[in-house]
PDB file of C-alpha atoms in Angstrom:
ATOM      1  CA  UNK A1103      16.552  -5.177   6.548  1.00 36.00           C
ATOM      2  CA  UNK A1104      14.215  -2.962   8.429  1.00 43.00           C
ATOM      3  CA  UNK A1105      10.825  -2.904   9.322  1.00 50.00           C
ATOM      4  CA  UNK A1106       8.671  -0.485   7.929  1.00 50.00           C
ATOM      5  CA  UNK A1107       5.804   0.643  10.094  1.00 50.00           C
ATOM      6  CA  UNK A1108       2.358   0.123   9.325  1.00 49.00           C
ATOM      7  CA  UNK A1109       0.592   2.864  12.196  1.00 47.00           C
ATOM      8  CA  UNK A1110      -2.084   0.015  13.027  1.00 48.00           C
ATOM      9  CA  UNK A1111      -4.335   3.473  14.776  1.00 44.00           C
ATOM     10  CA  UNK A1112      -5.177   4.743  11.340  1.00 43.00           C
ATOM     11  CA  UNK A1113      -7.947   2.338  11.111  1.00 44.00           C
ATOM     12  CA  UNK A1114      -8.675   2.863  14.521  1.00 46.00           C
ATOM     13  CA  UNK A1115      -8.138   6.355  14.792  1.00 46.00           C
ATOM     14  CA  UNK A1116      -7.302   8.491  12.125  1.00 51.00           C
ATOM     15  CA  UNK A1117      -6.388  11.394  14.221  1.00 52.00           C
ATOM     16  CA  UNK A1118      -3.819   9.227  16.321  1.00 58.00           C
ATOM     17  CA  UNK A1119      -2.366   7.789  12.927  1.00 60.00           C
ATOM     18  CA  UNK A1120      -1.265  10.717  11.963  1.00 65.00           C
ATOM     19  CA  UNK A1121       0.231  11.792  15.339  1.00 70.00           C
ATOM     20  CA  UNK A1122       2.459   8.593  15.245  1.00 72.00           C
ATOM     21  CA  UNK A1123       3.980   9.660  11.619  1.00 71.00           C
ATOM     22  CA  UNK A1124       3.866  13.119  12.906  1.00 72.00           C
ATOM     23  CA  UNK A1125       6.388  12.127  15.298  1.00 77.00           C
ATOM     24  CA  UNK A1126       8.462   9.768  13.717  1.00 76.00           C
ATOM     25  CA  UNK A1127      12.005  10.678  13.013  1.00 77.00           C
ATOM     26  CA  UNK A1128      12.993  11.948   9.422  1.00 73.00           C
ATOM     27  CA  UNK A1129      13.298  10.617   7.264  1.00 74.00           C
ATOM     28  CA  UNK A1130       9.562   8.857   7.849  1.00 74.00           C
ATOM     29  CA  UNK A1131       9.090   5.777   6.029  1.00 77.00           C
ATOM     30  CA  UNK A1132       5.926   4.065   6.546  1.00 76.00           C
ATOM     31  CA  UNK A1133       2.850   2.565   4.553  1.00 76.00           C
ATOM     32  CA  UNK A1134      -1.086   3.364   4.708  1.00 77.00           C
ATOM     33  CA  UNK A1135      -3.757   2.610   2.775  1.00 77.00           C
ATOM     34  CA  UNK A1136      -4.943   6.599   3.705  1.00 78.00           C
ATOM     35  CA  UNK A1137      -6.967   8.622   0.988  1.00 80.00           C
ATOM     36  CA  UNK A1138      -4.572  11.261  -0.457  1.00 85.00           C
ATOM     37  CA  UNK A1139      -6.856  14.115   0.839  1.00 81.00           C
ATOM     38  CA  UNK A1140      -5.609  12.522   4.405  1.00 77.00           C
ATOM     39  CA  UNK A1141      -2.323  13.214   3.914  1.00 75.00           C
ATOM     40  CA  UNK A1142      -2.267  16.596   4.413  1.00 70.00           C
ATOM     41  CA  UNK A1143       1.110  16.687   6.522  1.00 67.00           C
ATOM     42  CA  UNK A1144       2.951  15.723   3.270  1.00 70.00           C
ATOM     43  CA  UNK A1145       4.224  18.551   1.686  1.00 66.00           C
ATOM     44  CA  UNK A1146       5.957  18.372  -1.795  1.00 61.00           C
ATOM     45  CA  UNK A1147       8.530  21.839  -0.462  1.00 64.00           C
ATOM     46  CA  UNK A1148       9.671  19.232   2.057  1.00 67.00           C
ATOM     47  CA  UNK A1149      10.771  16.381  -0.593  1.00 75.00           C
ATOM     48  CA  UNK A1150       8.449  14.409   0.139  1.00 82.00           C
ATOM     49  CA  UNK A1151       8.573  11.451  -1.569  1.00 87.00           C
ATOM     50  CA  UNK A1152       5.659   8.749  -2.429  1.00 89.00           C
ATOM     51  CA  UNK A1153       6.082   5.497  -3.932  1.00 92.00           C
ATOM     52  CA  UNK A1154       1.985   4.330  -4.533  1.00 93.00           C
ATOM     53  CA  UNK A1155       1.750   0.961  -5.628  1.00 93.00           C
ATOM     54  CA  UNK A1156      -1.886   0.453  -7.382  1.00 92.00           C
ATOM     55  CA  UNK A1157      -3.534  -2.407  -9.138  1.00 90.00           C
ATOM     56  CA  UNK A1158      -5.851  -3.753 -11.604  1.00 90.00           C
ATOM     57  CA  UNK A1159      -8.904  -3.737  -9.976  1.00 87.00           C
ATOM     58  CA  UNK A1160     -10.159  -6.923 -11.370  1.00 88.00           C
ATOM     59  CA  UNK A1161      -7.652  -8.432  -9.277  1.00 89.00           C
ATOM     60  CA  UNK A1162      -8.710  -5.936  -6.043  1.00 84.00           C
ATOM     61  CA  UNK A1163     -12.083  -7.867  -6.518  1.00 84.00           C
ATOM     62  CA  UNK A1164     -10.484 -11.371  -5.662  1.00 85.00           C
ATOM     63  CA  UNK A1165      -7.799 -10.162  -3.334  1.00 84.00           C
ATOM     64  CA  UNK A1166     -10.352  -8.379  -1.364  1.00 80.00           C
ATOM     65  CA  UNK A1167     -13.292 -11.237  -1.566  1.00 81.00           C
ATOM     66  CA  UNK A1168     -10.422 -13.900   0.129  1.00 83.00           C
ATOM     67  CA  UNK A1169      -9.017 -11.488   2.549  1.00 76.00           C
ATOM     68  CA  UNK A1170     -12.436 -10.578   3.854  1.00 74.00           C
ATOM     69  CA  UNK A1171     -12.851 -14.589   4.634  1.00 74.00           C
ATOM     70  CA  UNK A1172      -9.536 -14.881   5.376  1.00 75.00           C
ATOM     71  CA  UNK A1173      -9.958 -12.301   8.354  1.00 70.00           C
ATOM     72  CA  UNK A1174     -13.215 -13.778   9.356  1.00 66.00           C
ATOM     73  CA  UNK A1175     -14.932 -10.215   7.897  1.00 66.00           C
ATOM     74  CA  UNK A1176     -17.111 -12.550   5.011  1.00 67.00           C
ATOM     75  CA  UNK A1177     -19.797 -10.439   5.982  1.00 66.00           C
ATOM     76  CA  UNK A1178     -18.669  -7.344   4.958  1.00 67.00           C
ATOM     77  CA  UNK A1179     -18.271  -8.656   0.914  1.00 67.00           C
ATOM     78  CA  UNK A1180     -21.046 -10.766   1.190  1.00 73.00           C
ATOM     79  CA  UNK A1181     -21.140 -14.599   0.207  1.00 78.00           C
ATOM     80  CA  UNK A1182     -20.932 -14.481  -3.728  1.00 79.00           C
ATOM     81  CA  UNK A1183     -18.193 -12.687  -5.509  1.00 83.00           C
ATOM     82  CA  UNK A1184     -19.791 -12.175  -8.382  1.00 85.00           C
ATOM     83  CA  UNK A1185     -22.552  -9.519  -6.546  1.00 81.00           C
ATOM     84  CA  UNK A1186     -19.604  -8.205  -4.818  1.00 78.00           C
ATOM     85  CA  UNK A1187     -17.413  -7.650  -8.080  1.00 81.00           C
ATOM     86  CA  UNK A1188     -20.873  -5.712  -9.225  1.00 81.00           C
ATOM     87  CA  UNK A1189     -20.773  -3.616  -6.138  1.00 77.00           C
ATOM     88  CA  UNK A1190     -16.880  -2.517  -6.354  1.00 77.00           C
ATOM     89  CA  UNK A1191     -17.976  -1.830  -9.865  1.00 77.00           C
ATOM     90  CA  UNK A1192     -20.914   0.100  -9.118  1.00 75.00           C
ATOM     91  CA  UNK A1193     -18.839   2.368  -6.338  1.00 68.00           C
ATOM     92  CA  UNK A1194     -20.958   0.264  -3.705  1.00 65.00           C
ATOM     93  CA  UNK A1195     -18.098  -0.962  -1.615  1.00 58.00           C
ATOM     94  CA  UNK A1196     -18.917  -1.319   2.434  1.00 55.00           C
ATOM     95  CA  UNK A1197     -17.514   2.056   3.994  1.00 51.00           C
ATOM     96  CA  UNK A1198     -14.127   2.326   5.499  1.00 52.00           C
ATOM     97  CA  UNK A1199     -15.994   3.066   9.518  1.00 50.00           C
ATOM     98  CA  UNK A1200     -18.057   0.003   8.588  1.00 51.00           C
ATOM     99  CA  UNK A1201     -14.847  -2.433   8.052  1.00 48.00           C
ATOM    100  CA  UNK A1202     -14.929  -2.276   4.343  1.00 51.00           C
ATOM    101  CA  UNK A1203     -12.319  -0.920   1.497  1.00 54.00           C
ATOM    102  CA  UNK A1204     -13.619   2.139   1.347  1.00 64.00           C
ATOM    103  CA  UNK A1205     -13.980   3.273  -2.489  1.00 75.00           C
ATOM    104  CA  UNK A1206     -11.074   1.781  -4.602  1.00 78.00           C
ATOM    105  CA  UNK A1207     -11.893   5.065  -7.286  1.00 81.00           C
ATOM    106  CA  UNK A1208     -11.472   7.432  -5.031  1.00 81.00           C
ATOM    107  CA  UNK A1209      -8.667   5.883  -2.997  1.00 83.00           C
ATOM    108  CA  UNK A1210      -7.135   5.904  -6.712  1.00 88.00           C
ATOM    109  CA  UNK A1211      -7.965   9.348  -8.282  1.00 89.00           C
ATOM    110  CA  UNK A1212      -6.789  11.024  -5.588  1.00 89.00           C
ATOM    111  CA  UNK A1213      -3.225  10.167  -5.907  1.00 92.00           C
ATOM    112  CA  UNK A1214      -3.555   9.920  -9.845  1.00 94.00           C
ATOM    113  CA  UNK A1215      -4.470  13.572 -10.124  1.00 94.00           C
ATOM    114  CA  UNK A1216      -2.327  14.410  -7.633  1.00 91.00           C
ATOM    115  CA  UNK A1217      -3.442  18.428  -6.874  1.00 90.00           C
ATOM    116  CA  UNK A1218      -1.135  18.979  -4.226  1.00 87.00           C
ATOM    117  CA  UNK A1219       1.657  18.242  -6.848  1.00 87.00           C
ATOM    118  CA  UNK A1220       3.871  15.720  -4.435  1.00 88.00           C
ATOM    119  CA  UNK A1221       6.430  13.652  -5.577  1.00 89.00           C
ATOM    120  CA  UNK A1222       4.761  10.872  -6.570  1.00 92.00           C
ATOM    121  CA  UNK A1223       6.107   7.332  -8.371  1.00 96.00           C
ATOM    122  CA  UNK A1224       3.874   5.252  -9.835  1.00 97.00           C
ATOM    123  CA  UNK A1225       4.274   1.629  -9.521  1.00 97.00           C
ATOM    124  CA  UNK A1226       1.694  -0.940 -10.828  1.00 95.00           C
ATOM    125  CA  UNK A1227       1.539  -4.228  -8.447  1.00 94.00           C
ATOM    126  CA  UNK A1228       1.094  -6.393 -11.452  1.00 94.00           C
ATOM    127  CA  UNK A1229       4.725  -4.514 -12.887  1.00 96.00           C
ATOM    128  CA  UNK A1230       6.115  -4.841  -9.891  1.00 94.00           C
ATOM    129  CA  UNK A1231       5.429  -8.730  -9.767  1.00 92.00           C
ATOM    130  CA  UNK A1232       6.416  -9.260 -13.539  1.00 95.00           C
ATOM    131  CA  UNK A1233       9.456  -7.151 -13.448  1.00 95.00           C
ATOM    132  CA  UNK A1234      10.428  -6.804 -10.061  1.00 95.00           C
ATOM    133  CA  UNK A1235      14.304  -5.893 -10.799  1.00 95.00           C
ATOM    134  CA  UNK A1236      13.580  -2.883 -12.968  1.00 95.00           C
ATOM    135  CA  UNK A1237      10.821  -1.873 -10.674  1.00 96.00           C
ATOM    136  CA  UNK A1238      13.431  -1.959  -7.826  1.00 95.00           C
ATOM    137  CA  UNK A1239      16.071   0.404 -10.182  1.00 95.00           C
ATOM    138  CA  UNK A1240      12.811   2.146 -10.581  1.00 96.00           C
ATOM    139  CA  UNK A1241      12.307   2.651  -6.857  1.00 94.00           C
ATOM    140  CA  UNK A1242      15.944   3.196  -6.229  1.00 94.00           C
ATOM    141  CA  UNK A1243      16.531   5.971  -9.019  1.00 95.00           C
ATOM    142  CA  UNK A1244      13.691   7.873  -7.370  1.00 94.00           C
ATOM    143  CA  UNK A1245      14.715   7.746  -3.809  1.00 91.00           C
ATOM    144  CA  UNK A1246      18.157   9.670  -5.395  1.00 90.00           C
ATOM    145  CA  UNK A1247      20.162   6.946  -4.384  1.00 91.00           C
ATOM    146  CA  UNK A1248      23.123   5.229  -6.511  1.00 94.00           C
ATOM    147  CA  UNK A1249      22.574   3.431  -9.643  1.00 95.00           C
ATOM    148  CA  UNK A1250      22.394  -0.522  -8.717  1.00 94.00           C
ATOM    149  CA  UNK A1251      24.847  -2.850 -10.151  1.00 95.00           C
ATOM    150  CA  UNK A1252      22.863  -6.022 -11.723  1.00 95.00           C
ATOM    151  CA  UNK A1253      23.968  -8.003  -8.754  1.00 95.00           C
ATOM    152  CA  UNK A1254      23.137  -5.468  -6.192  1.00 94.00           C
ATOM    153  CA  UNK A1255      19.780  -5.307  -7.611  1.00 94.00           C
ATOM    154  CA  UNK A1256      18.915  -9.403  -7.637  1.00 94.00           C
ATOM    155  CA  UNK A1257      20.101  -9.355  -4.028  1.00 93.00           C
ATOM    156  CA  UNK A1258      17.404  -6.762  -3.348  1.00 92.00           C
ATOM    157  CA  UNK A1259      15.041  -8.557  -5.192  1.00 93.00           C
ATOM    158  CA  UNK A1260      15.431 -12.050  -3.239  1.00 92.00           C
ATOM    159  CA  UNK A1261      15.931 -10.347   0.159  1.00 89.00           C
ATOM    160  CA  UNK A1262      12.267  -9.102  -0.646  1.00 87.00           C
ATOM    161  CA  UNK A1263      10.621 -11.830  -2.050  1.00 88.00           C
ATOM    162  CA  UNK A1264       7.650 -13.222  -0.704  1.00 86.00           C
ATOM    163  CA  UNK A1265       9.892 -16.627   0.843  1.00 87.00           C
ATOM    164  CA  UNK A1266      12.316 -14.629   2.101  1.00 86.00           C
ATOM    165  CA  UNK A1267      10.107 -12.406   3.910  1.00 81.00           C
ATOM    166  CA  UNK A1268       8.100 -15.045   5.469  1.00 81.00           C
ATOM    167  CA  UNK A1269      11.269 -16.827   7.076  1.00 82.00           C
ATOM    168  CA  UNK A1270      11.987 -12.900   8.479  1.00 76.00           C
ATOM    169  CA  UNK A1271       8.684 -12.351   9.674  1.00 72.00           C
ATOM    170  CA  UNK A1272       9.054 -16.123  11.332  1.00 77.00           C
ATOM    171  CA  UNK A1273      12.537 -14.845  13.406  1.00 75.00           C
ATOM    172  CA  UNK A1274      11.173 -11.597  14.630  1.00 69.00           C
ATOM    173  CA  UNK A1275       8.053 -12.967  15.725  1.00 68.00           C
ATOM    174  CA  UNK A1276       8.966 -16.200  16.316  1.00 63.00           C
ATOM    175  CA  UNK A1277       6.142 -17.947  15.577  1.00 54.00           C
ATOM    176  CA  UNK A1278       5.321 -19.521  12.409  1.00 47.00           C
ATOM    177  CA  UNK A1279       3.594 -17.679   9.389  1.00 43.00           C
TER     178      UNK A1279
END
């Protein structure tokens, strides 16, 4: 198990977000929620690799409305979900420098068309939930490493399930989730 980092400054500072994966140690694993246009120090001649995990957006509309409350940030989606699902569908989102998702189209279409040409898989979340040992053979097969034996793969799949990374999350912070 390892940790991978989640440069909390991106939000804050895009500029310093960068620096920190800048100077991270190859090979860089991290996640962002960054635009593809701000990931210019990818480069596809240095095997870069991307794994982007997208989803319906139906279900961006709900996860977005309860983590909004959940985070005490009601106020940027508003009190009724049903004007906010209008907004997300009418490209009205609350800007990213205002607190808000940003655009989920563009955040998408960047990646989907891709014109830098990087190495990109293509996971969807709803796959990834519904067939989460082929995704992971999926994953694995694309990082270059070894085919997984049927075992190896189900011990990958419940050392990252959802229980099993709240009881982690619980010992390294030691507090509970």
């Amino acid at each position: 198990f390892f940790d991978v980092p989640f440069p909390k400054q991106w939000y804050q500072r895009r500029v310093r977000g960068l620096k920190v994966i800048e100077e991270m140690e190859s090979p860089r694993i991290f996640k962002t929620h960054a635009y593809y246009n701000e990931c210019k120090f990818l480069s596809a001649e240095n095997n870069c690799k991307i794994i982007y995990v997208y989803r319906d957006p139906k279900d961006v509309v709900c996860s977005l409305f309860d983590h909004a409350s959940l985070i005490g940030r009601k106020h940027v989606v508003g009190d009724d979900i049903q004007e906010f699902a209008k907004q997300f569908a009418q490209r009205k989102e609350v800007s990213r420098n205002e607190g808000g998702p940003g655009d989920w189209v563009e955040q998408n279409e960047g990646y989907m068309s891709n014109p830098s040409n990087y190495n990109i898989l293509f996971i969807k979340y709803e796959d990834l939930k519904a067939k989460t040992g082929e995704i992971v053979s999926k994953i694995n097969n694309f990082m270059g490493y070894p085919t997984l034996t049927k075992d190896e793969e189900d011990q990958v799949v419940e050392a990252s399930s959802f229980e099993r990374m709240k009881i982690l999350h619980t010992e390294l912070a030691g507090k509970t989730v």
